[in-house]
XYZ file of C-alpha atoms in Angstrom:
780
model
C 130.084 79.712 27.606
C 130.331 76.618 25.423
C 130.668 74.399 28.469
C 127.539 75.886 30.037
C 125.601 75.363 26.832
C 126.739 71.758 26.762
C 125.553 71.340 30.329
C 122.130 72.702 29.415
C 121.891 70.266 26.514
C 122.887 67.416 28.781
C 120.381 68.489 31.405
C 117.606 68.687 28.837
C 118.395 65.230 27.504
C 118.426 63.884 31.036
C 115.216 65.683 32.045
C 112.906 62.666 32.289
C 115.634 60.539 33.830
C 116.380 63.181 36.421
C 112.849 62.985 37.757
C 113.526 59.528 39.112
C 117.015 59.786 40.568
C 115.758 60.491 44.098
C 113.968 57.672 45.873
C 110.456 58.311 47.251
C 110.399 58.161 51.044
C 107.970 59.708 53.488
C 110.601 61.310 55.745
C 113.819 61.232 53.767
C 115.349 62.454 50.546
C 117.515 59.624 49.275
C 120.122 59.662 46.490
C 121.743 56.354 45.617
C 124.657 56.317 43.217
C 126.812 59.281 42.304
C 126.103 61.077 39.035
C 128.392 64.156 38.784
C 126.013 65.793 36.302
C 123.372 65.965 39.054
C 125.730 67.090 41.790
C 124.807 70.780 41.826
C 121.127 69.866 41.834
C 121.710 67.658 44.873
C 123.755 70.367 46.548
C 120.602 72.484 46.500
C 118.143 69.753 47.444
C 120.163 68.428 50.380
C 121.022 71.900 51.772
C 120.597 72.481 55.507
C 120.067 75.577 57.650
C 118.614 76.916 60.884
C 117.342 80.455 60.235
C 120.692 81.995 61.211
C 122.900 80.264 58.684
C 122.743 77.674 55.922
C 124.960 75.354 53.930
C 124.641 73.769 50.513
C 125.285 70.036 50.441
C 128.873 70.446 49.333
C 131.340 67.698 50.148
C 133.635 68.112 53.144
C 136.508 66.690 51.138
C 137.976 68.429 48.112
C 135.947 68.127 44.918
C 137.285 69.256 41.531
C 134.084 68.504 39.618
C 131.120 70.786 38.993
C 130.032 72.375 42.263
C 128.549 75.568 43.652
C 130.198 76.170 47.000
C 127.779 77.867 49.321
C 127.707 78.839 52.998
C 125.339 81.647 53.953
C 124.764 83.877 56.968
C 121.377 85.520 57.528
C 121.273 89.305 57.120
C 124.782 89.636 55.697
C 124.878 91.035 52.180
C 126.964 92.944 49.661
C 125.796 95.756 47.336
C 127.277 94.437 44.104
C 127.612 97.242 41.561
C 124.845 97.151 38.940
C 125.799 95.764 35.583
C 123.574 96.752 32.658
C 124.132 97.423 29.002
C 122.159 100.679 28.942
C 121.798 102.771 32.055
C 118.405 104.333 32.634
C 117.475 107.074 35.095
C 116.033 105.494 38.220
C 118.178 102.352 38.115
C 119.525 101.289 41.512
C 123.269 101.644 41.949
C 123.643 98.079 43.184
C 122.100 94.608 43.373
C 122.164 93.319 46.950
C 123.440 89.775 47.311
C 123.513 87.315 50.177
C 127.130 86.320 50.247
C 128.843 83.038 49.910
C 130.294 83.157 53.422
C 133.411 81.500 54.914
C 133.575 77.757 54.375
C 133.361 75.919 57.675
C 132.843 72.330 56.504
C 136.214 71.611 54.917
C 138.029 68.373 55.775
C 140.498 67.527 53.019
C 142.243 64.160 53.011
C 145.523 63.187 51.354
C 146.813 59.603 51.280
C 150.356 59.204 49.923
C 150.093 62.280 47.660
C 146.625 61.298 46.443
C 143.682 63.566 47.225
C 140.335 62.128 48.176
C 138.371 63.689 45.300
C 135.183 62.111 43.993
C 135.898 63.588 40.580
C 139.102 61.579 40.337
C 138.441 58.452 42.400
C 136.260 55.512 41.486
C 133.069 55.912 43.551
C 130.902 53.009 44.684
C 127.965 52.548 47.047
C 127.333 56.312 47.141
C 124.340 57.268 49.244
C 123.193 60.702 50.396
C 120.261 61.044 52.763
C 118.526 64.114 54.145
C 116.484 63.061 57.175
C 113.820 65.739 57.291
C 112.414 64.502 60.579
C 115.636 65.373 62.404
C 117.407 67.770 60.032
C 120.418 65.507 59.565
C 122.424 65.217 56.330
C 124.269 61.928 55.887
C 126.539 60.677 53.128
C 128.416 57.433 52.641
C 130.463 55.910 49.839
C 133.502 53.806 48.982
C 136.285 55.450 46.964
C 139.151 53.774 45.167
C 142.271 55.852 44.476
C 144.233 55.548 41.226
C 146.759 53.280 42.931
C 144.024 50.887 44.101
C 143.745 51.957 47.744
C 140.107 51.877 48.840
C 138.416 53.764 51.660
C 134.948 53.904 53.102
C 133.583 57.328 54.101
C 130.627 58.090 56.345
C 129.720 61.697 57.141
C 126.917 63.352 59.102
C 126.258 67.021 59.693
C 123.632 69.509 60.824
C 123.125 73.190 61.461
C 121.780 73.302 64.985
C 118.172 74.463 65.332
C 118.728 74.656 69.095
C 121.905 76.747 68.872
C 121.669 78.881 65.746
C 125.366 79.712 65.521
C 126.629 76.112 65.686
C 127.276 73.573 62.972
C 128.596 70.057 63.646
C 130.173 67.316 61.535
C 131.001 63.682 62.187
C 133.282 62.477 59.393
C 134.711 58.957 59.380
C 137.198 57.190 57.122
C 137.969 53.473 57.130
C 140.789 52.015 54.953
C 139.467 48.796 53.375
C 142.629 47.313 51.862
C 145.686 49.140 53.212
C 147.517 50.722 56.130
C 149.168 54.022 55.315
C 150.105 57.528 56.421
C 147.499 60.213 55.758
C 147.150 63.966 56.102
C 143.937 65.667 57.159
C 143.507 69.410 56.455
C 140.794 70.794 58.725
C 140.215 74.492 58.221
C 138.152 77.688 57.927
C 138.359 79.436 54.552
C 137.039 82.952 54.003
C 138.702 83.288 50.579
C 135.441 82.482 48.820
C 133.654 83.835 45.739
C 130.088 84.394 44.633
C 129.280 82.687 41.361
C 126.901 85.559 40.572
C 129.424 88.355 41.159
C 128.798 90.988 38.492
C 132.486 91.819 38.046
C 134.167 88.615 39.321
C 134.948 90.516 42.519
C 135.620 88.876 45.868
C 133.443 90.445 48.530
C 135.398 89.614 51.722
C 138.426 91.191 53.367
C 140.368 89.659 56.230
C 140.104 91.281 59.644
C 141.980 88.702 61.702
C 142.842 85.049 61.938
C 144.375 82.724 64.469
C 145.120 79.047 64.661
C 146.545 76.692 67.233
C 146.498 72.951 67.701
C 142.890 71.811 67.495
C 141.263 75.084 66.499
C 141.165 77.988 64.034
C 139.226 81.250 63.834
C 138.903 83.663 60.899
C 137.165 87.036 60.999
C 136.275 88.630 57.665
C 134.374 91.740 56.732
C 132.336 92.545 53.665
C 133.537 95.353 51.492
C 131.349 98.497 51.524
C 128.771 97.227 54.046
C 131.411 96.193 56.629
C 129.528 93.276 58.121
C 131.870 91.207 60.228
C 131.584 87.425 60.323
C 133.713 85.358 62.656
C 133.916 81.671 61.817
C 135.674 79.313 64.172
C 136.235 75.604 64.420
C 137.510 72.973 66.799
C 138.038 69.334 66.060
C 138.814 66.006 67.690
C 140.020 62.828 66.001
C 139.333 59.334 67.272
C 140.329 55.885 66.085
C 138.215 52.941 67.270
C 136.573 55.242 69.833
C 139.822 56.475 71.385
C 141.828 59.656 70.845
C 143.838 59.164 67.682
C 147.598 59.074 67.814
C 148.944 61.786 65.538
C 152.423 61.983 64.065
C 152.487 65.727 63.574
C 150.118 68.720 63.550
C 151.056 71.716 61.438
C 149.424 75.114 61.768
C 148.316 76.357 58.366
C 147.606 80.054 57.733
C 147.338 82.177 54.630
C 145.177 85.104 53.581
C 141.627 84.613 54.924
C 142.464 80.989 55.808
C 143.391 79.171 59.000
C 143.525 75.526 59.910
C 145.506 72.475 60.982
C 147.178 69.759 58.906
C 147.187 66.533 60.918
C 149.369 63.623 59.930
C 148.505 60.192 61.258
C 148.392 56.556 60.305
C 145.224 54.972 58.960
C 145.012 51.277 59.732
C 143.222 48.734 57.575
C 139.725 48.036 58.876
C 139.944 50.678 61.636
C 137.528 53.629 61.585
C 139.028 57.071 62.169
C 136.486 59.768 63.028
C 136.843 63.545 62.840
C 134.402 65.546 64.953
C 134.369 69.120 63.714
C 132.461 71.861 65.532
C 131.920 75.223 63.875
C 130.680 78.561 65.255
C 129.441 81.217 62.843
C 128.804 84.657 64.367
C 128.024 87.946 62.699
C 128.119 91.592 63.719
C 124.357 91.645 63.209
C 124.103 89.868 66.589
C 127.396 90.672 68.328
C 129.620 93.668 68.943
C 132.456 93.618 66.466
C 135.035 93.973 69.225
C 133.779 90.882 71.034
C 133.185 88.606 68.027
C 136.281 86.482 68.484
C 135.791 86.091 72.237
C 132.106 85.284 71.705
C 133.023 82.765 69.006
C 135.322 80.963 71.442
C 132.511 80.800 74.005
C 130.167 79.272 71.439
C 132.836 76.734 70.529
C 133.330 75.962 74.211
C 129.611 75.233 74.469
C 129.626 73.042 71.358
C 132.627 71.019 72.503
C 131.268 70.609 76.037
C 128.023 69.170 74.675
C 129.623 66.979 72.048
C 128.153 65.798 68.783
C 125.519 63.462 70.148
C 124.139 65.910 72.744
C 124.040 68.721 70.199
C 122.249 66.425 67.771
C 119.676 65.362 70.384
C 118.871 69.002 71.207
C 118.673 69.825 67.485
C 116.428 66.814 66.874
C 114.111 67.817 69.729
C 113.526 71.226 68.110
C 112.646 69.531 64.840
C 110.225 67.218 66.596
C 108.461 70.267 68.009
C 108.444 72.025 64.634
C 106.904 69.011 62.936
C 104.195 68.858 65.581
C 103.283 72.411 64.572
C 103.317 72.174 60.780
C 103.353 68.587 59.488
C 100.967 67.492 56.768
C 100.416 63.743 56.486
C 99.402 62.017 53.268
C 98.521 58.343 53.281
C 98.853 56.247 50.145
C 101.140 58.421 47.997
C 104.799 58.409 48.977
C 105.854 60.907 46.293
C 103.212 63.410 47.381
C 104.105 62.932 51.066
C 107.796 63.367 50.406
C 107.107 66.479 48.372
C 105.044 68.335 50.983
C 107.441 67.520 53.800
C 110.404 68.585 51.690
C 108.751 71.969 51.164
C 107.797 72.403 54.821
C 111.290 71.337 55.925
C 113.033 74.011 53.865
C 110.565 76.734 54.824
C 111.057 75.932 58.491
C 114.856 75.905 58.399
C 114.966 79.112 56.322
C 112.892 81.448 58.480
C 112.039 81.056 62.173
C 110.375 84.446 62.733
C 112.495 85.212 65.761
C 114.269 88.224 64.207
C 112.075 90.937 62.670
C 115.090 92.264 60.724
C 115.114 89.126 58.567
C 112.895 88.018 55.735
C 112.635 85.121 53.297
C 114.791 85.072 50.188
C 113.511 83.153 47.143
C 116.463 80.756 47.414
C 116.835 80.796 51.178
C 120.188 79.284 52.156
C 120.401 77.049 49.101
C 121.927 79.184 46.327
C 122.843 82.611 45.060
C 120.303 83.258 42.308
C 118.066 86.304 42.831
C 120.659 87.653 45.230
C 118.965 86.081 48.243
C 116.867 89.208 48.688
C 113.247 89.868 49.701
C 110.581 89.790 46.989
C 106.790 90.137 46.950
C 106.752 86.364 47.334
C 106.870 86.829 51.113
C 103.539 88.610 51.338
C 101.740 86.767 48.541
C 102.860 83.225 49.361
C 104.763 82.882 52.624
C 102.558 84.818 55.021
C 99.661 82.301 54.954
C 102.057 79.446 55.822
C 103.351 81.213 58.926
C 99.860 82.368 59.883
C 98.690 78.781 59.958
C 101.749 77.034 61.437
C 103.375 79.402 63.936
C 102.507 81.721 66.756
C 101.000 85.031 65.686
C 104.131 87.126 66.241
C 105.965 85.312 63.432
C 103.566 86.584 60.748
C 103.350 89.939 62.483
C 107.122 90.322 62.268
C 106.921 89.872 58.496
C 104.574 92.852 58.340
C 106.631 94.905 60.757
C 109.628 94.297 58.495
C 107.833 96.237 55.711
C 106.600 98.936 58.078
C 110.173 99.648 59.126
C 111.084 100.030 55.446
C 108.260 102.505 54.704
C 110.541 105.532 54.477
C 112.769 103.680 52.044
C 109.671 102.825 49.966
C 108.835 106.528 49.865
C 112.387 107.294 48.757
C 112.148 104.586 46.067
C 109.032 106.280 44.701
C 110.707 109.703 44.818
C 113.519 108.448 42.613
C 110.901 107.637 39.972
C 109.230 111.027 40.237
C 106.446 110.410 42.743
C 105.775 112.927 45.487
C 103.958 113.698 48.738
C 104.664 110.479 50.582
C 103.775 108.036 47.802
C 105.432 104.709 48.581
C 106.662 102.096 46.117
C 107.977 99.043 47.868
C 110.955 97.477 46.121
C 110.789 94.445 43.860
C 114.043 93.256 45.361
C 115.623 94.463 48.584
C 117.771 93.814 51.601
C 117.257 97.006 53.554
C 114.131 98.528 51.982
C 115.988 100.154 49.094
C 115.238 98.940 45.593
C 118.169 96.986 44.142
C 116.728 95.316 41.053
C 117.843 96.691 37.697
C 115.778 95.144 34.914
C 113.662 98.032 33.677
C 110.527 95.959 33.052
C 110.633 94.837 36.680
C 112.190 97.742 38.557
C 109.914 100.350 37.006
C 106.904 98.367 35.860
C 106.184 95.353 38.086
C 104.475 97.611 40.542
C 101.822 95.082 41.524
C 104.169 94.164 44.389
C 102.688 97.158 46.222
C 99.306 95.446 46.117
C 100.639 92.234 47.638
C 102.050 94.145 50.587
C 98.730 95.933 51.162
C 96.827 92.659 50.874
C 99.118 91.012 53.430
C 97.928 93.522 56.032
C 94.325 92.645 55.238
C 95.076 88.912 55.149
C 96.872 88.993 58.483
C 94.001 90.854 60.164
C 91.373 88.621 58.552
C 93.126 85.531 59.899
C 94.181 86.751 63.330
C 91.520 89.312 64.167
C 94.330 91.671 65.184
C 92.662 94.876 63.889
C 94.826 96.984 66.170
C 97.656 96.299 63.745
C 96.055 98.909 61.481
C 96.311 101.478 64.254
C 99.818 100.591 65.269
C 101.468 100.102 61.865
C 99.176 99.219 58.991
C 97.444 102.488 58.160
C 100.694 104.359 57.516
C 101.776 101.733 55.008
C 98.369 101.703 53.321
C 98.346 105.501 52.941
C 101.774 105.461 51.353
C 100.784 102.713 48.877
C 97.458 104.363 48.086
C 99.214 107.648 47.351
C 101.369 105.771 44.850
C 98.382 104.253 43.055
C 96.662 107.625 43.046
C 99.598 109.163 41.198
C 100.347 106.178 38.987
C 96.982 106.191 37.190
C 95.996 108.799 34.623
C 92.723 109.934 33.157
C 91.920 108.734 29.643
C 89.538 111.173 27.979
C 88.898 108.727 25.128
C 87.739 105.999 27.551
C 86.353 108.428 30.139
C 88.127 106.183 32.695
C 91.262 106.029 34.743
C 93.930 103.796 33.179
C 97.318 102.366 34.163
C 99.951 102.465 31.432
C 103.353 100.814 31.040
C 103.253 98.012 33.584
C 104.296 94.406 33.908
C 101.875 92.081 35.648
C 102.725 88.806 37.377
C 103.133 87.238 33.917
C 106.678 88.335 33.159
C 106.362 86.995 29.612
C 104.555 90.296 28.945
C 106.342 93.596 29.490
C 105.314 97.254 29.205
C 101.608 96.594 28.754
C 98.677 98.917 29.374
C 95.865 98.144 31.795
C 96.986 94.853 33.222
C 93.743 93.649 34.813
C 95.471 92.305 37.903
C 97.379 95.538 38.575
C 94.359 97.780 38.000
C 92.268 95.579 40.255
C 94.823 95.644 43.040
C 95.154 99.403 42.795
C 91.455 100.047 43.343
C 91.179 97.343 45.989
C 93.967 99.002 47.962
C 92.393 102.447 47.628
C 89.088 101.073 48.883
C 90.636 99.116 51.757
C 92.673 102.118 52.864
C 89.529 104.189 53.163
C 88.037 101.504 55.426
C 91.266 101.441 57.448
C 91.060 105.212 57.922
C 87.518 104.861 59.293
C 88.593 102.072 61.665
C 91.610 103.881 63.108
C 89.620 107.102 63.632
C 87.111 105.163 65.734
C 89.639 102.842 67.411
C 92.097 105.473 68.573
C 91.432 109.058 67.625
C 94.641 110.351 69.202
C 96.736 107.846 67.264
C 94.859 108.801 64.090
C 95.694 112.470 64.625
C 99.303 111.475 65.170
C 99.372 109.628 61.844
C 97.645 112.500 60.023
C 100.277 114.898 61.330
C 103.171 112.514 60.673
C 102.310 111.741 57.027
C 100.583 115.074 56.304
C 97.349 113.315 55.374
C 94.690 115.545 53.804
C 91.744 113.280 54.562
C 88.982 115.024 52.634
C 91.048 115.695 49.502
C 92.824 112.356 49.324
C 89.826 110.189 50.122
C 87.772 112.012 47.479
C 90.472 111.347 44.885
C 90.746 107.643 45.848
C 87.005 107.195 45.753
C 86.798 108.682 42.277
C 89.545 106.347 40.988
C 87.790 103.334 42.472
C 84.541 104.312 40.800
C 86.054 105.131 37.393
C 88.882 102.651 36.852
C 89.046 100.843 33.512
C 89.286 97.035 33.459
C 89.843 95.211 30.155
C 87.474 92.316 29.511
C 86.016 90.244 26.701
C 82.219 90.148 27.064
C 81.919 87.480 24.352
C 84.100 84.981 26.215
C 83.096 86.304 29.600
C 86.698 86.737 30.749
C 88.856 89.511 32.099
C 91.665 90.339 29.667
C 95.193 90.131 30.969
C 95.830 93.512 29.395
C 94.840 95.667 26.444
C 95.521 93.922 23.182
C 95.759 90.402 24.571
C 93.225 89.160 22.007
C 95.435 90.493 19.204
C 97.826 87.626 19.921
C 97.672 84.274 18.180
C 95.868 82.284 20.833
C 97.364 78.821 21.262
C 97.454 76.260 24.017
C 100.564 74.759 25.617
C 99.585 71.391 24.164
C 100.340 72.821 20.726
C 103.989 73.526 21.624
C 106.668 71.109 20.547
C 108.369 69.262 23.399
C 111.733 70.613 22.289
C 110.464 74.217 22.719
C 110.198 73.811 26.511
C 111.069 75.569 28.730
C 110.453 78.660 26.646
C 112.793 80.848 28.670
C 115.679 78.548 27.690
C 114.632 77.841 24.103
C 112.942 80.921 22.639
C 114.183 84.470 22.078
C 112.715 87.093 24.362
C 111.127 88.751 21.348
C 109.293 85.568 20.484
C 108.139 85.057 24.044
C 106.779 88.594 24.354
C 104.770 88.270 21.141
C 103.272 84.908 22.162
C 100.158 84.314 24.197
C 101.984 82.000 26.589
C 101.829 82.867 30.256
C 104.715 82.307 32.672
C 102.537 82.230 35.782
C 99.058 83.067 37.018
C 98.151 86.680 36.234
C 94.415 87.209 35.884
C 94.055 83.972 37.822
C 96.333 85.348 40.558
C 93.833 88.162 40.987
C 90.923 85.734 41.077
C 92.740 83.771 43.770
C 93.159 86.874 45.956
C 89.655 88.259 45.403
C 87.631 85.117 44.702
C 84.790 86.202 46.989
C 84.010 88.965 44.476
C 83.262 86.521 41.651
C 80.734 83.777 41.093
C 81.736 80.224 40.212
C 80.977 80.659 36.530
C 83.238 83.671 36.216
C 86.058 81.761 37.879
C 85.471 78.790 35.579
C 85.482 80.807 32.352
C 88.700 82.592 33.233
C 90.424 79.407 34.398
C 89.378 77.520 31.276
C 90.659 80.374 29.099
C 94.011 81.094 30.731
C 95.280 77.820 32.235
C 95.712 76.061 28.851
C 98.024 78.931 27.766
C 100.105 78.836 30.976
C 103.539 77.169 30.805
C 104.084 77.342 34.584
C 107.731 78.338 34.142
C 107.576 80.301 37.361
C 107.708 78.352 40.608
C 104.898 80.587 41.884
C 102.381 79.408 39.287
C 101.215 75.839 40.014
C 99.957 76.430 43.558
C 97.521 79.167 42.511
C 96.126 76.802 39.908
C 95.739 74.041 42.504
C 93.617 76.311 44.696
C 91.375 77.505 41.856
C 91.074 74.073 40.241
C 90.068 72.607 43.603
C 87.355 75.226 44.040
C 86.075 74.511 40.523
C 85.998 70.749 41.055
C 88.821 70.061 38.587
C 90.255 67.386 40.837
C 92.696 65.792 38.399
C 94.080 69.167 37.322
C 94.468 70.143 40.971
C 96.403 66.949 41.682
C 98.599 67.386 38.612
C 99.465 70.929 39.648
C 100.022 69.846 43.249
C 102.704 67.344 42.215
C 104.269 70.043 40.090
C 104.567 72.500 42.978
C 105.371 69.880 45.636
C 108.081 68.218 43.551
C 109.233 71.244 41.561
C 112.769 71.034 42.880
C 112.917 67.338 43.682
C 112.111 66.573 40.045
C 113.804 69.679 38.637
C 110.741 70.561 36.579
C 112.122 73.862 35.285
C 115.717 72.700 34.883
C 117.052 75.234 37.382
C 117.312 73.500 40.760
C 121.107 73.613 40.565
C 120.891 77.397 41.205
C 119.090 76.810 44.496
C 115.636 75.817 45.664
C 112.435 77.827 45.214
C 111.885 78.495 48.886
C 109.109 81.066 48.720
C 107.009 79.016 46.307
C 107.246 76.129 48.799
C 104.770 78.042 50.928
C 102.436 77.780 47.927
C 102.711 74.012 48.174
C 101.410 74.206 51.741
C 98.563 76.412 50.486
C 97.817 73.842 47.782
C 96.880 71.321 50.438
C 95.251 73.630 52.964
C 93.431 76.058 50.666
C 93.250 73.760 47.666
C 92.349 70.230 48.707
C 91.251 71.343 52.201
C 89.194 74.248 50.863
C 90.171 76.406 53.844
C 89.051 80.017 53.839
C 88.459 82.631 56.552
C 85.169 84.540 56.531
C 83.351 86.402 59.286
C 86.062 85.473 61.746
C 85.581 81.729 61.226
C 87.494 78.962 59.508
C 85.579 77.473 56.577
C 86.473 74.137 54.985
C 85.219 72.512 51.810
C 87.613 69.578 51.413
C 87.991 66.787 48.885
C 90.518 64.012 48.654
C 92.500 63.200 45.515
C 91.650 59.706 44.323
C 95.353 58.751 44.556
C 95.338 59.245 48.347
C 93.811 57.253 51.183
C 93.789 60.229 53.563
C 95.502 63.481 54.451
C 95.588 65.585 57.582
C 96.858 68.953 58.654
C 97.055 71.181 61.700
C 96.203 74.865 61.909
C 96.816 77.554 64.531
C 93.969 80.045 64.529
C 93.313 82.804 67.051
C 94.762 81.001 70.018
C 93.404 77.590 69.082
C 94.908 74.596 67.404
C 92.716 72.398 65.260
C 93.432 69.154 63.407
C 91.621 68.214 60.193
C 91.740 64.745 58.660
C 90.164 64.000 55.301
C 89.684 60.440 54.118
C 87.452 58.584 51.716
C 85.173 57.950 54.675
C 84.659 61.616 55.485
C 86.146 64.529 57.391
C 87.258 64.513 61.033
C 87.880 67.759 62.909
C 89.420 68.071 66.361
C 90.218 70.972 68.664
C 93.650 70.167 70.118
C 93.995 73.265 72.291
C 92.242 76.523 73.105
C 88.691 77.628 73.801
C 85.693 76.160 71.972
C 85.214 77.513 68.466
C 82.791 77.348 65.596
C 83.964 76.272 62.166
C 82.014 75.892 58.945
C 82.418 72.533 57.247
C 80.768 72.261 53.847
C 78.337 75.060 54.752
C 77.427 73.445 58.092
C 78.432 75.196 61.333
C 80.127 72.891 63.851
C 81.196 73.730 67.384
C 84.558 72.251 68.357
C 85.404 71.611 71.992
C 88.538 70.130 73.466
C 87.854 66.655 74.749
């Protein structure tokens, strides 16, 4: 514990320095010089993945310094037993965690009983580069051993976007001042741990292993859930472009471990290269009985193609991806690097090809939050995939929730709700709630609203109203039943109220009448009534099927929902002209963030929870989150008054906060504030704003960075089936441009100081609205 505290102190002292340790570059993330105190941060930032698997930027060679080892396989999780101090009825039995999976990158090197270990060697000329254009991670350095021997290392690796079960490494070593015998240990290791294990438990058991000269395969299964993952590797070693002469190859096997130890001579000035190919297969996509055989076939394919061919195919996929979703910024390298960094990680985290998968807040970059699905997907990620991918990708995100509807009903039943009321989980892997902090599990129920809004948002953008008939209405009925039961009648107010909730601002718990939650409840009830009317007209037989399936009493339930909509209570301050975050908010001592001492930040690391809860300070947009979702309901002056009241009290200690403020500030004409918040969201992890990047990146909030440009600076909205734009350009930029997919068309928008250019790149002619003027776009 003392060591961790010391690390935090060090990190805080280094905070401003840390913001500059990565070099600005339009297409690359560049780290020059090795600082071990930043290593875990860099392991997150330089992580790579391909939608099927991911890998933190751990070193191939052994490293005894501070590190978070992390390989991850999509869809594979473990239900770690809940650990709480005081058990409460309704708590989930477990917290689902994406597992640190078998390590496939390992290449350990020993030279005359000395390990190549950057924590023990003198390190010079260290450079780590993530090429976002091609998805390639490179690292080079010179290391001097205690006895004076010096080597040069150059490594490259990628997780193939073209072949989702393949990873490839090119690792070279060149002795600079000696000739000597060396031993290379090249292996697969499934004896791994999760840093966030509640009881220091290892989650993997060995199923089988095998090793022979040039290859090794390990199959492991998760305890309890019994997912099988087979990880295999093959390798080739060359010296000066020819097959290396080896002295001896030993087969190495122990529990959950298999590999080769290769002994050979390293010659001064001669480069020796290890090509290592890995195949990572899971029982989510293969029959357990055929996993090993299938793994060997994948390895055959990888070896047959070779490193360069695999890389070219991988690079070609990235070129296509960037054509779909790139945002260009001219004149501001830091801003350009930031947006591409965010888009890069979003793209390599979720491809939309498998409707069973979703987007974890840390993606494939760390273990915090368990790697599970949160409301972030619907509130932040959906717009990104709507605008940058084919329609089925966003649709699959909605279908994911539809398929978990029964689990949402069961979650609500555990809390005492009845008759098909559905409460979607705050945290989940399979639809079952697995979060166990009472103020979130029981009270942060606004997540239901985000899931309902995602249905509306998807239909508004795509025009796919039939989604309501096929899937959406059932989900909306379940959520509306929950809201109907969650409110209660207050005779003193003569209104419906919502008690004991936590809004988006998690620096407030167990409050009454959170404006955002109350607003979302009534919006959902109203929208569900409209959805009922649509489905009845669109497909009467399907409507009857739904009524029978969910036992929907139309007259009774609609009457109840209508009454709640008409009689809901919303806290507000008529003097200031603002909506109150919740009852009693004005009883707090109202202060601005500018009045805080520098040493008090971030609050969640410096203040007691008691002090935070009693303060007025806001972790992330709450009332303003509601104004972002429902801005068309409010005039400009209402938006301005609420923004001016709440933003100065917001500490933005949630990654989800800055982007919402960019969008609202842009709409209000607060251009400098919008730019300031943009840099904060775009470079949140690159600059380690909240001192937590070492735990993994904030993947879901990265979609908010995309929205900051498109909806913020670009002023994009959808109304009446048309795209509307009201763009401005930050004074620090010369121009910016983005591409949008919309209802079978692709349009390009470029904004510069000279004006706005719009172009239809594909699809039928379409009308857009640019600064209140309708323009017809035709492909030239």
